[in-house]
């Protein structure tokens, strides 16, 4: 159930009946418990626009609301708020509905499912996947899970950077420094090494740069030997990537890298020229996005071009991205595309979106940007010798540290045979949660001690909160799937927990709508905190039958919500720890 939606509907109806106007009641959870559970804030704004005292409006609305089933108390407060306190029995009944809804845990599906492409992870061939790609992968996966759970048709697409100038450098570099032996071993590290050498050489040595350009031209004109080499680079990279995705539990529906759109590129540029959206400028083909009527405010009047073909005839990242939009519209029949990409590419996407709008594309396109992961020193995360940290090394370290923590921790119910598996789930879960609990646009510090904590707002704490609910069921020898309550709220911690749990539907919808998984993370943390107060003050198993049945049912909802929430974030719920 969507609690905020229900209260909003009641609020709007009361405004309509009481005041004869349509207005947003602006329902929010109350900040202080003495103000009730929810608050209507909308009458202040309405008072301004109707030029009437807000308290008077609030009184008329409160009058209409008072008779409704959910409310124990409806009060006008402050300059014109309406405070709402829900009836205990009403809360308990609604939570009973959630308990009975095994399939969806009280989260309704959307009314109108859409086809949504989520473009995420998308690393580049021959460059190791490093922490920069971690955020896209983790966030993108959570967004896919959220949208899919709400009933959308979601296509997760790994838009691999498998085409472009780096291949000219690689092909030229392999000739000079490549070793067949190493390529058969850790191919990605070897490709990376060669790429680094080659880009340095190209900067210092004009002849080498020319050679790289010639190699690229041969590859792009279809030379079979170069094609075969390129194919091997891509396959080797893909194998390494898949190993990482497996560890992370991340799957894609599509792997349509940049090279998939190669055949479309000349046509894209022709169409842009024909329709007068692009023009030639010093030999290159450019879209002057700032001149387009479709340009958003921020780009209006800006001078820099969105180049779609270079002077030497080469196509670019921009050209592929335009082709990709057309493919997603015409072939995948998408209603929406989300690009989970570093916020530093915001300009690229603003230019891309304005360009394709000018071509008549109307589907929704959104850049889901994110900030940078920083090291403990507040600077971009690097290894001790200054190289970017690779994702595999980071995950290895997370698992090793998690295992050490698990061995030290007291009060855990750990089966020694399972410790490796638990450590993997805890380590990887901790890395994911550290990322997902942040608003995606913020930069955050990667701090091992905090992110592996069993006490603070961290992955292990939430996994432990879930395992603890399971432990209660085990000790009581109850099957939580057969619990039916009835739930009766007797003590304040029960009521507080129940109210948090009733918000789950709102939270999941808000998270999916805004591509903001941190809302789910925040919610799970609130559940875990409410649970620990509940355990402190309320016994469960050693109570008489009615109390025990009610508390077990409450716990069953909490337990399932933690598991579902973790699953939506792509984090493994642990049954015993
Ligand atoms: N390969 C790019 C990078 O690593 C990201 C691609 C994002 N997706 C896109 N359609 N542009 O920076």
JSON list of N, CA and C and ligand atoms in Angstrom, two decimals, residues 119-125 127 130 132-133 136 157-162 256 258 317 320-321 324-325 328 337-342 345 348-349 352, ligand 1:
[
{"chain": "A", "resi": 119, "resn": "UNK", "atom": "N", "xyz": [21.20, 1.97, -19.25]},
{"chain": "A", "resi": 119, "resn": "UNK", "atom": "CA", "xyz": [22.55, 1.90, -19.80]},
{"chain": "A", "resi": 119, "resn": "UNK", "atom": "C", "xyz": [23.49, 2.05, -18.61]},
{"chain": "A", "resi": 120, "resn": "UNK", "atom": "N", "xyz": [24.17, 0.96, -18.23]},
{"chain": "A", "resi": 120, "resn": "UNK", "atom": "CA", "xyz": [25.02, 1.07, -17.03]},
{"chain": "A", "resi": 120, "resn": "UNK", "atom": "C", "xyz": [26.26, 0.21, -17.12]},
{"chain": "A", "resi": 121, "resn": "UNK", "atom": "N", "xyz": [27.18, 0.48, -16.22]},
{"chain": "A", "resi": 121, "resn": "UNK", "atom": "CA", "xyz": [28.51, -0.13, -16.16]},
{"chain": "A", "resi": 121, "resn": "UNK", "atom": "C", "xyz": [29.37, 0.39, -17.32]},
{"chain": "A", "resi": 122, "resn": "UNK", "atom": "N", "xyz": [29.16, -0.16, -18.52]},
{"chain": "A", "resi": 122, "resn": "UNK", "atom": "CA", "xyz": [29.73, 0.39, -19.75]},
{"chain": "A", "resi": 122, "resn": "UNK", "atom": "C", "xyz": [31.21, 0.80, -19.68]},
{"chain": "A", "resi": 123, "resn": "UNK", "atom": "N", "xyz": [32.08, -0.09, -19.23]},
{"chain": "A", "resi": 123, "resn": "UNK", "atom": "CA", "xyz": [33.51, 0.26, -19.21]},
{"chain": "A", "resi": 123, "resn": "UNK", "atom": "C", "xyz": [34.11, 0.17, -20.61]},
{"chain": "A", "resi": 124, "resn": "UNK", "atom": "N", "xyz": [35.39, 0.49, -20.70]},
{"chain": "A", "resi": 124, "resn": "UNK", "atom": "CA", "xyz": [36.06, 0.53, -21.99]},
{"chain": "A", "resi": 124, "resn": "UNK", "atom": "C", "xyz": [37.01, -0.65, -22.15]},
{"chain": "A", "resi": 125, "resn": "UNK", "atom": "N", "xyz": [37.06, -1.20, -23.35]},
{"chain": "A", "resi": 125, "resn": "UNK", "atom": "CA", "xyz": [37.93, -2.33, -23.62]},
{"chain": "A", "resi": 125, "resn": "UNK", "atom": "C", "xyz": [39.39, -1.89, -23.50]},
{"chain": "A", "resi": 127, "resn": "UNK", "atom": "N", "xyz": [40.91, -1.14, -20.99]},
{"chain": "A", "resi": 127, "resn": "UNK", "atom": "CA", "xyz": [41.18, -0.40, -19.76]},
{"chain": "A", "resi": 127, "resn": "UNK", "atom": "C", "xyz": [40.50, -1.19, -18.67]},
{"chain": "A", "resi": 130, "resn": "UNK", "atom": "N", "xyz": [37.77, -0.10, -13.16]},
{"chain": "A", "resi": 130, "resn": "UNK", "atom": "CA", "xyz": [38.25, 0.36, -11.86]},
{"chain": "A", "resi": 130, "resn": "UNK", "atom": "C", "xyz": [37.10, 0.95, -11.07]},
{"chain": "A", "resi": 132, "resn": "UNK", "atom": "N", "xyz": [35.84, 3.71, -10.63]},
{"chain": "A", "resi": 132, "resn": "UNK", "atom": "CA", "xyz": [34.95, 4.64, -11.32]},
{"chain": "A", "resi": 132, "resn": "UNK", "atom": "C", "xyz": [33.75, 3.91, -11.92]},
{"chain": "A", "resi": 133, "resn": "UNK", "atom": "N", "xyz": [34.00, 2.68, -12.39]},
{"chain": "A", "resi": 133, "resn": "UNK", "atom": "CA", "xyz": [32.90, 1.92, -12.98]},
{"chain": "A", "resi": 133, "resn": "UNK", "atom": "C", "xyz": [32.08, 1.18, -11.94]},
{"chain": "A", "resi": 136, "resn": "UNK", "atom": "N", "xyz": [28.69, 3.00, -11.31]},
{"chain": "A", "resi": 136, "resn": "UNK", "atom": "CA", "xyz": [27.72, 2.78, -12.38]},
{"chain": "A", "resi": 136, "resn": "UNK", "atom": "C", "xyz": [27.14, 1.37, -12.29]},
{"chain": "A", "resi": 157, "resn": "UNK", "atom": "N", "xyz": [21.56, -2.68, -20.22]},
{"chain": "A", "resi": 157, "resn": "UNK", "atom": "CA", "xyz": [22.43, -2.73, -21.40]},
{"chain": "A", "resi": 157, "resn": "UNK", "atom": "C", "xyz": [23.85, -2.27, -21.04]},
{"chain": "A", "resi": 158, "resn": "UNK", "atom": "N", "xyz": [24.81, -3.14, -21.27]},
{"chain": "A", "resi": 158, "resn": "UNK", "atom": "CA", "xyz": [26.21, -2.79, -21.04]},
{"chain": "A", "resi": 158, "resn": "UNK", "atom": "C", "xyz": [26.78, -2.19, -22.33]},
{"chain": "A", "resi": 159, "resn": "UNK", "atom": "N", "xyz": [26.84, -0.89, -22.37]},
{"chain": "A", "resi": 159, "resn": "UNK", "atom": "CA", "xyz": [27.26, -0.16, -23.57]},
{"chain": "A", "resi": 159, "resn": "UNK", "atom": "C", "xyz": [28.79, -0.05, -23.57]},
{"chain": "A", "resi": 160, "resn": "UNK", "atom": "N", "xyz": [29.40, -1.20, -23.81]},
{"chain": "A", "resi": 160, "resn": "UNK", "atom": "CA", "xyz": [30.86, -1.32, -23.74]},
{"chain": "A", "resi": 160, "resn": "UNK", "atom": "C", "xyz": [31.57, -0.34, -24.69]},
{"chain": "A", "resi": 161, "resn": "UNK", "atom": "N", "xyz": [32.64, 0.26, -24.20]},
{"chain": "A", "resi": 161, "resn": "UNK", "atom": "CA", "xyz": [33.45, 1.11, -25.07]},
{"chain": "A", "resi": 161, "resn": "UNK", "atom": "C", "xyz": [34.39, 0.24, -25.89]},
{"chain": "A", "resi": 162, "resn": "UNK", "atom": "N", "xyz": [33.86, -0.33, -26.98]},
{"chain": "A", "resi": 162, "resn": "UNK", "atom": "CA", "xyz": [34.65, -1.32, -27.73]},
{"chain": "A", "resi": 162, "resn": "UNK", "atom": "C", "xyz": [34.95, -0.83, -29.14]},
{"chain": "A", "resi": 256, "resn": "UNK", "atom": "N", "xyz": [25.33, -4.46, -25.87]},
{"chain": "A", "resi": 256, "resn": "UNK", "atom": "CA", "xyz": [25.46, -3.81, -27.17]},
{"chain": "A", "resi": 256, "resn": "UNK", "atom": "C", "xyz": [26.48, -2.68, -27.05]},
{"chain": "A", "resi": 258, "resn": "UNK", "atom": "N", "xyz": [29.65, -0.07, -28.25]},
{"chain": "A", "resi": 258, "resn": "UNK", "atom": "CA", "xyz": [29.67, 0.98, -29.27]},
{"chain": "A", "resi": 258, "resn": "UNK", "atom": "C", "xyz": [29.81, 0.41, -30.68]},
{"chain": "A", "resi": 317, "resn": "UNK", "atom": "N", "xyz": [32.39, 9.24, -29.98]},
{"chain": "A", "resi": 317, "resn": "UNK", "atom": "CA", "xyz": [31.48, 8.85, -28.89]},
{"chain": "A", "resi": 317, "resn": "UNK", "atom": "C", "xyz": [30.09, 9.46, -29.11]},
{"chain": "A", "resi": 320, "resn": "UNK", "atom": "N", "xyz": [28.16, 7.65, -31.97]},
{"chain": "A", "resi": 320, "resn": "UNK", "atom": "CA", "xyz": [27.64, 6.34, -31.53]},
{"chain": "A", "resi": 320, "resn": "UNK", "atom": "C", "xyz": [26.44, 6.55, -30.62]},
{"chain": "A", "resi": 321, "resn": "UNK", "atom": "N", "xyz": [26.54, 7.52, -29.74]},
{"chain": "A", "resi": 321, "resn": "UNK", "atom": "CA", "xyz": [25.44, 7.71, -28.79]},
{"chain": "A", "resi": 321, "resn": "UNK", "atom": "C", "xyz": [24.15, 8.15, -29.50]},
{"chain": "A", "resi": 324, "resn": "UNK", "atom": "N", "xyz": [22.75, 5.07, -31.04]},
{"chain": "A", "resi": 324, "resn": "UNK", "atom": "CA", "xyz": [22.21, 4.21, -29.98]},
{"chain": "A", "resi": 324, "resn": "UNK", "atom": "C", "xyz": [20.80, 4.66, -29.56]},
{"chain": "A", "resi": 325, "resn": "UNK", "atom": "N", "xyz": [20.61, 5.96, -29.47]},
{"chain": "A", "resi": 325, "resn": "UNK", "atom": "CA", "xyz": [19.27, 6.47, -29.12]},
{"chain": "A", "resi": 325, "resn": "UNK", "atom": "C", "xyz": [18.26, 6.00, -30.16]},
{"chain": "A", "resi": 328, "resn": "UNK", "atom": "N", "xyz": [17.52, 2.30, -29.83]},
{"chain": "A", "resi": 328, "resn": "UNK", "atom": "CA", "xyz": [16.69, 2.00, -28.66]},
{"chain": "A", "resi": 328, "resn": "UNK", "atom": "C", "xyz": [15.23, 2.41, -28.89]},
{"chain": "A", "resi": 337, "resn": "UNK", "atom": "N", "xyz": [14.98, 5.91, -21.52]},
{"chain": "A", "resi": 337, "resn": "UNK", "atom": "CA", "xyz": [16.36, 5.43, -21.40]},
{"chain": "A", "resi": 337, "resn": "UNK", "atom": "C", "xyz": [17.02, 6.15, -20.22]},
{"chain": "A", "resi": 338, "resn": "UNK", "atom": "N", "xyz": [17.63, 5.37, -19.33]},
{"chain": "A", "resi": 338, "resn": "UNK", "atom": "CA", "xyz": [18.39, 5.96, -18.22]},
{"chain": "A", "resi": 338, "resn": "UNK", "atom": "C", "xyz": [19.87, 5.68, -18.47]},
{"chain": "A", "resi": 339, "resn": "UNK", "atom": "N", "xyz": [20.68, 6.72, -18.36]},
{"chain": "A", "resi": 339, "resn": "UNK", "atom": "CA", "xyz": [22.13, 6.59, -18.53]},
{"chain": "A", "resi": 339, "resn": "UNK", "atom": "C", "xyz": [22.77, 6.75, -17.16]},
{"chain": "A", "resi": 340, "resn": "UNK", "atom": "N", "xyz": [23.29, 5.64, -16.62]},
{"chain": "A", "resi": 340, "resn": "UNK", "atom": "CA", "xyz": [23.92, 5.71, -15.30]},
{"chain": "A", "resi": 340, "resn": "UNK", "atom": "C", "xyz": [25.41, 5.97, -15.52]},
{"chain": "A", "resi": 341, "resn": "UNK", "atom": "N", "xyz": [25.77, 7.23, -15.55]},
{"chain": "A", "resi": 341, "resn": "UNK", "atom": "CA", "xyz": [27.12, 7.63, -15.96]},
{"chain": "A", "resi": 341, "resn": "UNK", "atom": "C", "xyz": [27.58, 8.79, -15.07]},
{"chain": "A", "resi": 342, "resn": "UNK", "atom": "N", "xyz": [28.86, 8.79, -14.78]},
{"chain": "A", "resi": 342, "resn": "UNK", "atom": "CA", "xyz": [29.51, 9.86, -14.01]},
{"chain": "A", "resi": 342, "resn": "UNK", "atom": "C", "xyz": [28.96, 11.25, -14.36]},
{"chain": "A", "resi": 345, "resn": "UNK", "atom": "N", "xyz": [30.08, 13.70, -17.07]},
{"chain": "A", "resi": 345, "resn": "UNK", "atom": "CA", "xyz": [29.65, 13.64, -18.48]},
{"chain": "A", "resi": 345, "resn": "UNK", "atom": "C", "xyz": [28.33, 14.37, -18.71]},
{"chain": "A", "resi": 348, "resn": "UNK", "atom": "N", "xyz": [28.02, 16.21, -22.04]},
{"chain": "A", "resi": 348, "resn": "UNK", "atom": "CA", "xyz": [27.85, 15.29, -23.17]},
{"chain": "A", "resi": 348, "resn": "UNK", "atom": "C", "xyz": [26.37, 14.90, -23.31]},
{"chain": "A", "resi": 349, "resn": "UNK", "atom": "N", "xyz": [25.75, 14.55, -22.19]},
{"chain": "A", "resi": 349, "resn": "UNK", "atom": "CA", "xyz": [24.36, 14.09, -22.29]},
{"chain": "A", "resi": 349, "resn": "UNK", "atom": "C", "xyz": [23.41, 15.24, -22.61]},
{"chain": "A", "resi": 352, "resn": "UNK", "atom": "N", "xyz": [23.80, 15.64, -26.28]},
{"chain": "A", "resi": 352, "resn": "UNK", "atom": "CA", "xyz": [23.19, 14.50, -26.97]},
{"chain": "A", "resi": 352, "resn": "UNK", "atom": "C", "xyz": [21.67, 14.63, -26.99]},
{"chain": "B", "resi": 1, "resn": "LIG", "atom": "N1", "xyz": [32.35, 3.93, -21.83]},
{"chain": "B", "resi": 1, "resn": "LIG", "atom": "C1", "xyz": [32.00, 5.20, -21.24]},
{"chain": "B", "resi": 1, "resn": "LIG", "atom": "C2", "xyz": [33.01, 5.55, -20.14]},
{"chain": "B", "resi": 1, "resn": "LIG", "atom": "O1", "xyz": [33.62, 4.68, -19.56]},
{"chain": "B", "resi": 1, "resn": "LIG", "atom": "C3", "xyz": [30.62, 5.22, -20.62]},
{"chain": "B", "resi": 1, "resn": "LIG", "atom": "C4", "xyz": [29.47, 4.97, -21.57]},
{"chain": "B", "resi": 1, "resn": "LIG", "atom": "C5", "xyz": [28.16, 5.40, -21.01]},
{"chain": "B", "resi": 1, "resn": "LIG", "atom": "N2", "xyz": [27.04, 5.16, -21.87]},
{"chain": "B", "resi": 1, "resn": "LIG", "atom": "C6", "xyz": [26.77, 5.90, -22.94]},
{"chain": "B", "resi": 1, "resn": "LIG", "atom": "N3", "xyz": [25.74, 5.53, -23.69]},
{"chain": "B", "resi": 1, "resn": "LIG", "atom": "N4", "xyz": [27.44, 6.96, -23.26]},
{"chain": "B", "resi": 1, "resn": "LIG", "atom": "O2", "xyz": [33.20, 6.72, -19.87]}
]
